[in-house]
Short mmCIF file of C-alpha atoms (C1' of nucleotides) in Angstrom, two decimals:
data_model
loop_
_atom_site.label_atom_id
_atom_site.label_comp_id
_atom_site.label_asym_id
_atom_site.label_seq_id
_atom_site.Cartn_x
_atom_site.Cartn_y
_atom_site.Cartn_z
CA UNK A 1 -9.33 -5.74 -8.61
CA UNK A 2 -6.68 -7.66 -10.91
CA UNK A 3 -7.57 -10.89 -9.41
CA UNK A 4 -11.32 -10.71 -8.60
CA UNK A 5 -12.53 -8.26 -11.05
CA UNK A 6 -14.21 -4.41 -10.16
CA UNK A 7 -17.10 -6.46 -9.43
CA UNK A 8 -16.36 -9.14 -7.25
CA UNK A 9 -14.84 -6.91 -4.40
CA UNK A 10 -16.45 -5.25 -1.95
CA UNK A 11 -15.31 -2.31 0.34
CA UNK A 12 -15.22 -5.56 3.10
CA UNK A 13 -12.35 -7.21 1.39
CA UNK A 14 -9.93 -4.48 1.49
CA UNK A 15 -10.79 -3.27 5.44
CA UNK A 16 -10.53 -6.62 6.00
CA UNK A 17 -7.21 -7.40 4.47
CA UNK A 18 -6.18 -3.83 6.43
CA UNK A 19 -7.76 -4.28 9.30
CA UNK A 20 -9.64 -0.97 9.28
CA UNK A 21 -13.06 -0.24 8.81
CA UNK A 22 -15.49 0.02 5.98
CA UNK A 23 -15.82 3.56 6.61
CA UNK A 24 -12.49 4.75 7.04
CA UNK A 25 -11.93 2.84 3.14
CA UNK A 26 -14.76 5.34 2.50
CA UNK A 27 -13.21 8.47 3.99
CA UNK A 28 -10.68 8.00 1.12
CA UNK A 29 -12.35 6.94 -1.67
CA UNK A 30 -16.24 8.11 -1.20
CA UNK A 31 -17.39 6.59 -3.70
CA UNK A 32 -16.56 2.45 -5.37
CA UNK A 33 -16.07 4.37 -9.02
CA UNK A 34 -13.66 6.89 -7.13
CA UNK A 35 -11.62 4.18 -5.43
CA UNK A 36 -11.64 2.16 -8.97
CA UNK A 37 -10.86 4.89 -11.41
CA UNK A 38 -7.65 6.03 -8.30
CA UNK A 39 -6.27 2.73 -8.48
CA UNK A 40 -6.29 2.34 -12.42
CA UNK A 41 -4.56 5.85 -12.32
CA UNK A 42 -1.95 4.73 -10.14
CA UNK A 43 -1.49 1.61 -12.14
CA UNK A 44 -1.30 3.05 -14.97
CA UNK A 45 0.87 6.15 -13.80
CA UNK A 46 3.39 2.79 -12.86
CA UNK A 47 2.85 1.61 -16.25
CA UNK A 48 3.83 4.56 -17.81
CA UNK A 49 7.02 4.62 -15.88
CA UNK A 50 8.27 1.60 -16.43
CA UNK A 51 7.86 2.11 -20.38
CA UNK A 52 9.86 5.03 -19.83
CA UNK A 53 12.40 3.21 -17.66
CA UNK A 54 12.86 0.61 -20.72
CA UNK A 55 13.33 3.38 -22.68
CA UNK A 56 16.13 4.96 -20.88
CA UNK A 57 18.34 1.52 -21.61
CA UNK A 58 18.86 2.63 -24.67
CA UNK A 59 18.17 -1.42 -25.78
CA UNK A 60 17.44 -2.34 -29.32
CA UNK A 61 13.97 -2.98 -30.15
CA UNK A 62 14.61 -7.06 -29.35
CA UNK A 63 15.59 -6.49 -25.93
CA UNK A 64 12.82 -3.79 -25.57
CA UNK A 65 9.72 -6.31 -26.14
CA UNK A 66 11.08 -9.23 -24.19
CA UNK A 67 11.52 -6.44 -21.06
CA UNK A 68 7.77 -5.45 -21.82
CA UNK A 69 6.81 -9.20 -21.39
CA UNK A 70 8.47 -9.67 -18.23
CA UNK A 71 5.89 -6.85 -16.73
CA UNK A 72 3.32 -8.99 -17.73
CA UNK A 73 5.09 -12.25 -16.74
CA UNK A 74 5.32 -10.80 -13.30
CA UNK A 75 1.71 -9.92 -13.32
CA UNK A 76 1.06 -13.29 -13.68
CA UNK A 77 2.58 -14.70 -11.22
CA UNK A 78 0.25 -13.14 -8.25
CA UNK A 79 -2.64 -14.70 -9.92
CA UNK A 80 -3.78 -11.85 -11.11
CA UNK A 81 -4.47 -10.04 -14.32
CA UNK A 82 -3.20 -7.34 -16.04
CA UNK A 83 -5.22 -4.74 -14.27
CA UNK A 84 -7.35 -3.61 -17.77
CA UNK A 85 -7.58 -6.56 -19.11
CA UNK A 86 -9.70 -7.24 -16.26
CA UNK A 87 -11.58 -3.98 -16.96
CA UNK A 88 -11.66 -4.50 -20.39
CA UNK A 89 -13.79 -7.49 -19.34
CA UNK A 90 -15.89 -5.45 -17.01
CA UNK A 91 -16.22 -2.52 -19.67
CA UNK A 92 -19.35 -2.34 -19.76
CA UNK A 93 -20.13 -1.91 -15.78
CA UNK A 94 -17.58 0.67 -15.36
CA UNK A 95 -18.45 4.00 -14.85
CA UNK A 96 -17.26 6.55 -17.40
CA UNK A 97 -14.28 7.84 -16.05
CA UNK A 98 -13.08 4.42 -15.57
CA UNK A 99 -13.93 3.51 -19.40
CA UNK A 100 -12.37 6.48 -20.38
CA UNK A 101 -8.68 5.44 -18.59
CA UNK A 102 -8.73 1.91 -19.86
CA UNK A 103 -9.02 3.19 -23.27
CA UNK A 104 -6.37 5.44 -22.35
CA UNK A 105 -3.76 2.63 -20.83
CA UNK A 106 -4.49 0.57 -24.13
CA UNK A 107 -3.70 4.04 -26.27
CA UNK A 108 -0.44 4.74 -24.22
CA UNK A 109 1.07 1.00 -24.77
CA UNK A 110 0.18 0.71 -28.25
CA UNK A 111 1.70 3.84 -28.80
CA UNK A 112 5.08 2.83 -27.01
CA UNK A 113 4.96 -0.31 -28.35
CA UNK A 114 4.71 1.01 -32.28
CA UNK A 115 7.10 3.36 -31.70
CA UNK A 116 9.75 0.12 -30.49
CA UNK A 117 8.31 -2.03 -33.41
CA UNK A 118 9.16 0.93 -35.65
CA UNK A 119 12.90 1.25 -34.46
CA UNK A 120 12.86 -2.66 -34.63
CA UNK A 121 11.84 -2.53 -38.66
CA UNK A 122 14.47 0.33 -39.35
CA UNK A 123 17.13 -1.79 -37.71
CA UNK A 124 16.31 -4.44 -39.59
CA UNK A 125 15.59 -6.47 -36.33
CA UNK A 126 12.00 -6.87 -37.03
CA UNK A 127 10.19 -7.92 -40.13
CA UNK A 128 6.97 -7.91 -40.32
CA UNK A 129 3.50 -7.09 -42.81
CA UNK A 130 1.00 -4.91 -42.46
CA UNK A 131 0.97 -0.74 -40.65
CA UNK A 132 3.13 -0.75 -37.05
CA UNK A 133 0.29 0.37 -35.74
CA UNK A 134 -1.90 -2.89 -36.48
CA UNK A 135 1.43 -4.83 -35.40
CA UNK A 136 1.32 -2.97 -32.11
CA UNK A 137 -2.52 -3.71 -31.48
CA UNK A 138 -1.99 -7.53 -32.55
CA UNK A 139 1.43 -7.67 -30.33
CA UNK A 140 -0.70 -6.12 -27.05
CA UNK A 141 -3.78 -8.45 -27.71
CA UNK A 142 -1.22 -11.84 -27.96
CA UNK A 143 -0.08 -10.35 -24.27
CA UNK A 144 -3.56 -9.91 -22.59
CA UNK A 145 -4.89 -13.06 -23.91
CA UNK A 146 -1.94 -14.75 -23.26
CA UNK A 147 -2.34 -14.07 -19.59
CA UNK A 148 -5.57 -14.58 -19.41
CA UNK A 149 -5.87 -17.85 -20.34
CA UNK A 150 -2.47 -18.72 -18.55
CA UNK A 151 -4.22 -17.98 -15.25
CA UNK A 152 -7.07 -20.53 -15.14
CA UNK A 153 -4.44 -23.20 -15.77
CA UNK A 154 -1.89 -21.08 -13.32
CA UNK A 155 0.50 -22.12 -15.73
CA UNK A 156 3.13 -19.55 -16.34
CA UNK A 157 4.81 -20.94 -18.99
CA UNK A 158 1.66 -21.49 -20.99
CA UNK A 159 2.00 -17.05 -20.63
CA UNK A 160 6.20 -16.84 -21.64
CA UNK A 161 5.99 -20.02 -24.61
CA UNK A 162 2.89 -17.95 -26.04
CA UNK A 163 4.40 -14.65 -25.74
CA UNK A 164 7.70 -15.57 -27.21
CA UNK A 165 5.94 -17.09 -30.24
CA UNK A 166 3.67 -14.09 -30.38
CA UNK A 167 7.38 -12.04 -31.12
CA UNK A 168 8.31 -14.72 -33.25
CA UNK A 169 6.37 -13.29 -35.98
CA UNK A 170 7.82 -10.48 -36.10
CA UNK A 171 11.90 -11.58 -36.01
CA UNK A 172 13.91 -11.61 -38.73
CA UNK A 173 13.43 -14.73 -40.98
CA UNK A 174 16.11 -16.11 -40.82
CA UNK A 175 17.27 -15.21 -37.03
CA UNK A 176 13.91 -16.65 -36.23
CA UNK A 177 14.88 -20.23 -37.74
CA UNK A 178 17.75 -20.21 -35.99
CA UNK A 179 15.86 -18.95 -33.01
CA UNK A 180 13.46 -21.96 -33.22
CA UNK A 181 16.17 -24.15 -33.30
CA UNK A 182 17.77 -23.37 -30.18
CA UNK A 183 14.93 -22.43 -28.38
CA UNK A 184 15.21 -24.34 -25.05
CA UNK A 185 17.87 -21.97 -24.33
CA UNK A 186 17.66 -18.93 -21.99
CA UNK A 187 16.68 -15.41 -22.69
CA UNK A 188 20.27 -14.27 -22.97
CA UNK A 189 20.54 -14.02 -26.39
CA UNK A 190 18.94 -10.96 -28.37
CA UNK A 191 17.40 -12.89 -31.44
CA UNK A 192 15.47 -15.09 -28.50
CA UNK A 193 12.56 -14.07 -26.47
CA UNK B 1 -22.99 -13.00 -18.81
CA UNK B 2 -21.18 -12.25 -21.86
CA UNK B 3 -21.49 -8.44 -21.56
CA UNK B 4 -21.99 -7.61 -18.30
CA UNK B 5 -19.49 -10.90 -16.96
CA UNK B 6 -20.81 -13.46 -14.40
CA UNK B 7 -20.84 -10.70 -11.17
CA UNK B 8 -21.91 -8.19 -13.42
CA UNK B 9 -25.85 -9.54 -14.09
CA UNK B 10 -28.37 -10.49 -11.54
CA UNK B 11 -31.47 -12.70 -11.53
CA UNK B 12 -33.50 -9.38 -12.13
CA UNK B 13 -31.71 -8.43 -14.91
CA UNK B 14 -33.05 -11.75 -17.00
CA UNK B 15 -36.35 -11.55 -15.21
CA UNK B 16 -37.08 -8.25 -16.74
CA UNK B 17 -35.67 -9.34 -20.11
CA UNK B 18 -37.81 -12.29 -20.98
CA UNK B 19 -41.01 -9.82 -18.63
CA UNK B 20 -41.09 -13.17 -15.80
CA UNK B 21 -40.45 -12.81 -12.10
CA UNK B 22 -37.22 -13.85 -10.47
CA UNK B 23 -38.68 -17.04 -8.50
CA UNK B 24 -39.98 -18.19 -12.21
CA UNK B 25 -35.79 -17.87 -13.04
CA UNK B 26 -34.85 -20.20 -9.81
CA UNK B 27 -37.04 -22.43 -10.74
CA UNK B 28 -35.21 -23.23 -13.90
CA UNK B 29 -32.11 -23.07 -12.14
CA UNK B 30 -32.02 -22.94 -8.18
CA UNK B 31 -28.60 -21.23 -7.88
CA UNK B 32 -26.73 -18.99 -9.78
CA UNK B 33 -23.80 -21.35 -9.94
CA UNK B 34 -26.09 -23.63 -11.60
CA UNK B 35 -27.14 -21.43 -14.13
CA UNK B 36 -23.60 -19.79 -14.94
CA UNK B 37 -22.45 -23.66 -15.36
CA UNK B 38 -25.33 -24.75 -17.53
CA UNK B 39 -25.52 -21.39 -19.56
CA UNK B 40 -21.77 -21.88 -20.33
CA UNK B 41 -22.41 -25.74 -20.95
CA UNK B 42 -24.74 -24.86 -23.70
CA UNK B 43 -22.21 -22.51 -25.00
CA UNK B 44 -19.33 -25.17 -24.95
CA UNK B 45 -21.67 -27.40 -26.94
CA UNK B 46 -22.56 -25.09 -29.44
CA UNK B 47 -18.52 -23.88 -30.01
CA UNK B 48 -18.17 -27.51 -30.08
CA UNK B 49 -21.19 -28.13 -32.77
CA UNK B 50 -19.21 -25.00 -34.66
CA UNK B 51 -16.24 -26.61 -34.73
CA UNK B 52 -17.49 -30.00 -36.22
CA UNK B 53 -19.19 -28.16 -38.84
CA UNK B 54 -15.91 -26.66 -39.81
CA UNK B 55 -14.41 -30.34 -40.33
CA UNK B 56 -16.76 -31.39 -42.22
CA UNK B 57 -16.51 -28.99 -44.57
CA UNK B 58 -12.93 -30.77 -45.93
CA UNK B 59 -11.42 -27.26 -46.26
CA UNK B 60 -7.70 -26.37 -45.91
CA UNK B 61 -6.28 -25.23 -43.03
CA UNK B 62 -5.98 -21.51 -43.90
CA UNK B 63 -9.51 -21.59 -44.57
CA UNK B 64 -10.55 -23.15 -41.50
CA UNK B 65 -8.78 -20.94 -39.51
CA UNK B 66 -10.71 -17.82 -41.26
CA UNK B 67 -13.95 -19.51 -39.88
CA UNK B 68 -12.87 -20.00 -36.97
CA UNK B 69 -11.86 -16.41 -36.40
CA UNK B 70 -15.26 -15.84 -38.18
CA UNK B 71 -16.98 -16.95 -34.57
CA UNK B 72 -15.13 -14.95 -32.52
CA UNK B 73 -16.23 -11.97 -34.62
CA UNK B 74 -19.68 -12.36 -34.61
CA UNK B 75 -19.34 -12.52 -31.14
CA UNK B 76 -17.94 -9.13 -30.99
CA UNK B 77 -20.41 -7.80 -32.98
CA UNK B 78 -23.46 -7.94 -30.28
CA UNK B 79 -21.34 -5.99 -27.56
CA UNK B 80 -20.36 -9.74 -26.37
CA UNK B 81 -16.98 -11.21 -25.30
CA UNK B 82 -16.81 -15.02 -25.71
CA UNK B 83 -18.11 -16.62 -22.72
CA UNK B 84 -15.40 -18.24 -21.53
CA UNK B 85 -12.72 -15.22 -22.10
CA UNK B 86 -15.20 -13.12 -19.67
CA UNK B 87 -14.95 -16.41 -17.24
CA UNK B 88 -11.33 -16.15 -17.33
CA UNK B 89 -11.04 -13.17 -16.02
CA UNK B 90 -13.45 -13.74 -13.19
CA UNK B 91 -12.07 -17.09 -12.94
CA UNK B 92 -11.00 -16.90 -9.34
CA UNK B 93 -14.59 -16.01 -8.65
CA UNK B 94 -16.45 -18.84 -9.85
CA UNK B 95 -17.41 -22.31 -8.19
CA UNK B 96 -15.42 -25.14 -8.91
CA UNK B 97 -17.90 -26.95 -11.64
CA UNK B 98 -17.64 -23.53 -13.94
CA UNK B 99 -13.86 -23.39 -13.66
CA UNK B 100 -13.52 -26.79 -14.73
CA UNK B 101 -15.78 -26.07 -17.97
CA UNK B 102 -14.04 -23.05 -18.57
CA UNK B 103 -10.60 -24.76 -18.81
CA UNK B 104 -12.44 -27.74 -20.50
CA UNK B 105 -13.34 -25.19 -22.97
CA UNK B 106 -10.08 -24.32 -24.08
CA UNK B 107 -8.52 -27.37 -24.09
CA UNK B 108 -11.01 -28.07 -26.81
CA UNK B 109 -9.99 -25.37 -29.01
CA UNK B 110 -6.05 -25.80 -28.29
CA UNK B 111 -6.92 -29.51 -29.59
CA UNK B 112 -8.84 -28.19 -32.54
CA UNK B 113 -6.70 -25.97 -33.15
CA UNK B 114 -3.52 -27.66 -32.96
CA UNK B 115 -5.45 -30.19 -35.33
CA UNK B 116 -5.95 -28.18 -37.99
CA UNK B 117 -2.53 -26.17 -37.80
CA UNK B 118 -0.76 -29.69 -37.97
CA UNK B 119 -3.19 -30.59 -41.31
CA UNK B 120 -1.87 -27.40 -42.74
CA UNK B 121 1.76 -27.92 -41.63
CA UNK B 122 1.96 -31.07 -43.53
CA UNK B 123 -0.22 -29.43 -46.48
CA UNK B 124 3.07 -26.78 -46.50
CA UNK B 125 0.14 -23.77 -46.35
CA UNK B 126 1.24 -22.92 -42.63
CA UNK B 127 4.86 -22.45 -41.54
CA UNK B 128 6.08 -21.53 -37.95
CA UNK B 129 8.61 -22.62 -35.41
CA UNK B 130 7.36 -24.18 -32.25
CA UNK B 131 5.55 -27.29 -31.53
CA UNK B 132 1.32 -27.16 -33.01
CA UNK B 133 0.64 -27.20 -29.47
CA UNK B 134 2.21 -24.07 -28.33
CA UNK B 135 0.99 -22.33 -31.94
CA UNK B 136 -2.74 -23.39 -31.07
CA UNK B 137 -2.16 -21.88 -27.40
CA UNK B 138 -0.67 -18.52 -28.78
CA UNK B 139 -3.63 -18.03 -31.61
CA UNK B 140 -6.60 -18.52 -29.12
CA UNK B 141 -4.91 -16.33 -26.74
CA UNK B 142 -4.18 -13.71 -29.57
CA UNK B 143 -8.07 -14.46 -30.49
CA UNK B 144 -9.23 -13.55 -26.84
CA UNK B 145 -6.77 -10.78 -26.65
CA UNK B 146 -8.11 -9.20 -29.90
CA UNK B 147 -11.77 -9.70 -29.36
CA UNK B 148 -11.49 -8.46 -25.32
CA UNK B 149 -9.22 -5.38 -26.78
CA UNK B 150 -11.71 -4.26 -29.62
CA UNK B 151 -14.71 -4.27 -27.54
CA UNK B 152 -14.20 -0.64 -25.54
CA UNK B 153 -13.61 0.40 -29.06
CA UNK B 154 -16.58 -0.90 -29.99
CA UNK B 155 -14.67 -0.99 -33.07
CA UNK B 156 -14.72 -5.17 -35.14
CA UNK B 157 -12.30 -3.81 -37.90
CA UNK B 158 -9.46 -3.79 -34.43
CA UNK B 159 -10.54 -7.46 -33.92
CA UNK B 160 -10.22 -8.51 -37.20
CA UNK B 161 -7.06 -6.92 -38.38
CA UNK B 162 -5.49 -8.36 -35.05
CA UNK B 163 -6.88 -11.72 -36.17
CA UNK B 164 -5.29 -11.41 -39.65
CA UNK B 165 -1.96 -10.54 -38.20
CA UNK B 166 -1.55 -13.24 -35.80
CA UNK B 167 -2.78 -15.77 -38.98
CA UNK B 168 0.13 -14.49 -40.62
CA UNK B 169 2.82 -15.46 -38.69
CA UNK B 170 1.49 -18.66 -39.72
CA UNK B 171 1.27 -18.10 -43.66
CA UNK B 172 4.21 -19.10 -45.66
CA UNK B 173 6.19 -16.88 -46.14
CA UNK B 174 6.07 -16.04 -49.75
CA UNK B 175 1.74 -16.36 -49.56
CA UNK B 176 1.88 -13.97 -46.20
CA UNK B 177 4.32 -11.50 -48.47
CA UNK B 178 2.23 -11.23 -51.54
CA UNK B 179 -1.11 -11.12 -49.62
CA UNK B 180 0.44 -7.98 -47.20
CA UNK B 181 0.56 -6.18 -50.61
CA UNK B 182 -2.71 -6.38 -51.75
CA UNK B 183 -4.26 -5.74 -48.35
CA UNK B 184 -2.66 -2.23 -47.80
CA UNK B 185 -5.54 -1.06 -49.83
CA UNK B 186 -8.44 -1.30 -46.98
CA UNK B 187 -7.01 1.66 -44.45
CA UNK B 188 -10.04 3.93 -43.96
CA UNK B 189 -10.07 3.67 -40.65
CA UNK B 190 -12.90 5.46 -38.26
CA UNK B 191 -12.68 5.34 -34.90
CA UNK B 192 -16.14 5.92 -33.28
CA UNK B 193 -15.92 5.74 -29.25
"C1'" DG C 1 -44.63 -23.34 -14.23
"C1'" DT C 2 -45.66 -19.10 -12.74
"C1'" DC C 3 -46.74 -15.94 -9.45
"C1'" DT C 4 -46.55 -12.71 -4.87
"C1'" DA C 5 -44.35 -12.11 -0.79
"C1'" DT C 6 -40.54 -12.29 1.92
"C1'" DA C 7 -36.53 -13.96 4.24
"C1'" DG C 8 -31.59 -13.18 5.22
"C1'" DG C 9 -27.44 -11.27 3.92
"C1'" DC C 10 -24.24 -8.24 2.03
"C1'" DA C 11 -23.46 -4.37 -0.88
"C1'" DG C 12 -22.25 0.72 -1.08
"C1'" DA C 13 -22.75 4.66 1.48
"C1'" DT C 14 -23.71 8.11 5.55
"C1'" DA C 15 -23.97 10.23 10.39
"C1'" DG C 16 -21.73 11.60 14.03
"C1'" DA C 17 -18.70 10.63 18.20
"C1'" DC C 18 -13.83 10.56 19.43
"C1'" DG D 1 -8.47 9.72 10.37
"C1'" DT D 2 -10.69 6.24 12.53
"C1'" DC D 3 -14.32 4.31 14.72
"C1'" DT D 4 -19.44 2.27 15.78
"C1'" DA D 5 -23.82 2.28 14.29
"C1'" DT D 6 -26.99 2.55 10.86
"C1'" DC D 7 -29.50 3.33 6.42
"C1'" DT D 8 -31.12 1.84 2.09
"C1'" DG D 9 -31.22 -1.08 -1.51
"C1'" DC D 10 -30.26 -5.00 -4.18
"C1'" DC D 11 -28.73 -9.59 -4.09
"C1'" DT D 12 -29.59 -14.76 -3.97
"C1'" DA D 13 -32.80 -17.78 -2.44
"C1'" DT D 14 -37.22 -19.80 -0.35
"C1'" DA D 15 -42.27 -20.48 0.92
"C1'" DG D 16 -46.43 -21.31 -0.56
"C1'" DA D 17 -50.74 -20.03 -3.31
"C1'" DC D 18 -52.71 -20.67 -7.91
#
DNA sequence: GTCTATAGGCAGATAGAC
DNA sequence: GTCTATCTGCCTATAGAC
């Protein structure tokens, strides 16, 4: 699903790549929308998880985001997609369940991630214009496109340079100069992404 | 193809569209490779028409940037993704010819792009840190992101408050800061599903 | 250029044995 | 749970009349 789409593979592909049969696939999932909408659970359920195991690190809000866009880094780097950005694509051939969960995963991470941009601005880490909310939208829009058009060019570094700059935005001023300057160097340092 | 992706439409579905039988439809264009590829080389020529018209207009760079983002909403508008965002997802689907257009595509908007961000550099209306290059591949990502994020919303004020975030990063500073005061008046916001 | 008719294949899905 | 066999339908694509 993340690297052909919902619609471009069949109940074939994954018997074949399990050596099983069709039907057994179907035994488990009746139905194509049942196997889709279980596997964007699942994915999601894993999504949700690792948000919460960033959140258990106790980081600062820096250290936070540039975690978040390793997920999608390593997403990446299977040639595939992030699994609802591909659905996102395919919205309108999904049944409703299915819409109804991608809507859901997009909620879910703008929620998490307005809730690190907020700790961010009160720590004086982040600076930025306009609602948290907006930010958080913008910020997980950056990361889906970014990704998407990394993968035609399987370039991965076309995904970290324009995710980094994406955060860029919303650094300090002045830490983000100096970030800029320096900026061949290594994600070790907090003020870099 | 724009709503419904490449895999998602048949030759039946624009048969019954335009009331003509499929074999009329293959006549036109033998194979569907052949019409994905020339359907998205007319779209490449029009973006490319789009752009041009843009230049000639002799406008600054933060005003060429709003028309440029003014495309990618009007696309939104009619339940459409841009053509080539959809392709990028089912990039790994397509025959060779389309995935070369599709990356032909957006090397012509990172060039545009980084064209018109490097006019406004040197105008001092745009400020950032990176080269033009990476900035131009981090807006049309953020531009994909937005648009392919908004659409199960069905909701263009998403799209275009993404857009005007990820143009601010750009702004100088002191513009971006003035104009983030006067724009927290539009916040109605309705969220139909 | 357009049509009807149809080929040939693969899709999702089911029946029923083991 | 897994299999073989099969159904039904839609898909892309072609043949050939008008």
């Amino acid at each position: 699903m993340q690297t052909l789409g919902f619609n471009g593979f069949s109940y074939a592909d994954i018997a074949g790549e399990l050596g099983i049969s069709k039907a057994t696939v179907h035994h488990h999932f009746p139905t194509k929308a049942a196997l889709g909408h279980a596997l964007l659970e699942r994915y999601s359920d894993n999504f949700r998880g690792a948000l919460a195991s960033i959140d258990m690190s106790n980081s600062e809000a820096p250290q936070k985001l540039d975690r978040y866009v390793e997920f999608y880094r390593d997403v990446l780097v299977g040639n595939r997609l992030c699994l609802c950005g591909m659905l996102a694509a395919e919205y309108s051939t999904l049944s409703k369940p299915m819409q109804d969960s991608v809507r859901h995963f997009f909620d879910a991470n703008e929620t998490w991630l307005a809730g690190v941009i907020n700790q961010g601005r009160r720590a004086g880490a982040l600076q930025f214009c306009g609602s948290v909310e907006d930010v958080a939208r913008m910020l997980l829009g950056a990361l889906e496109g970014a990704i998407l058009l990394a993968r035609p060019y399987n370039d991965v570094k076309r995904f970290l340079s324009a995710a980094r700059l994406a955060l860029a935005g919303l650094k300090d001023t002045r830490r983000a100069a100096s970030a800029s300057r320096q900026r061949r160097v290594p994600r070790a340092r907090a003020e870099t992404v």
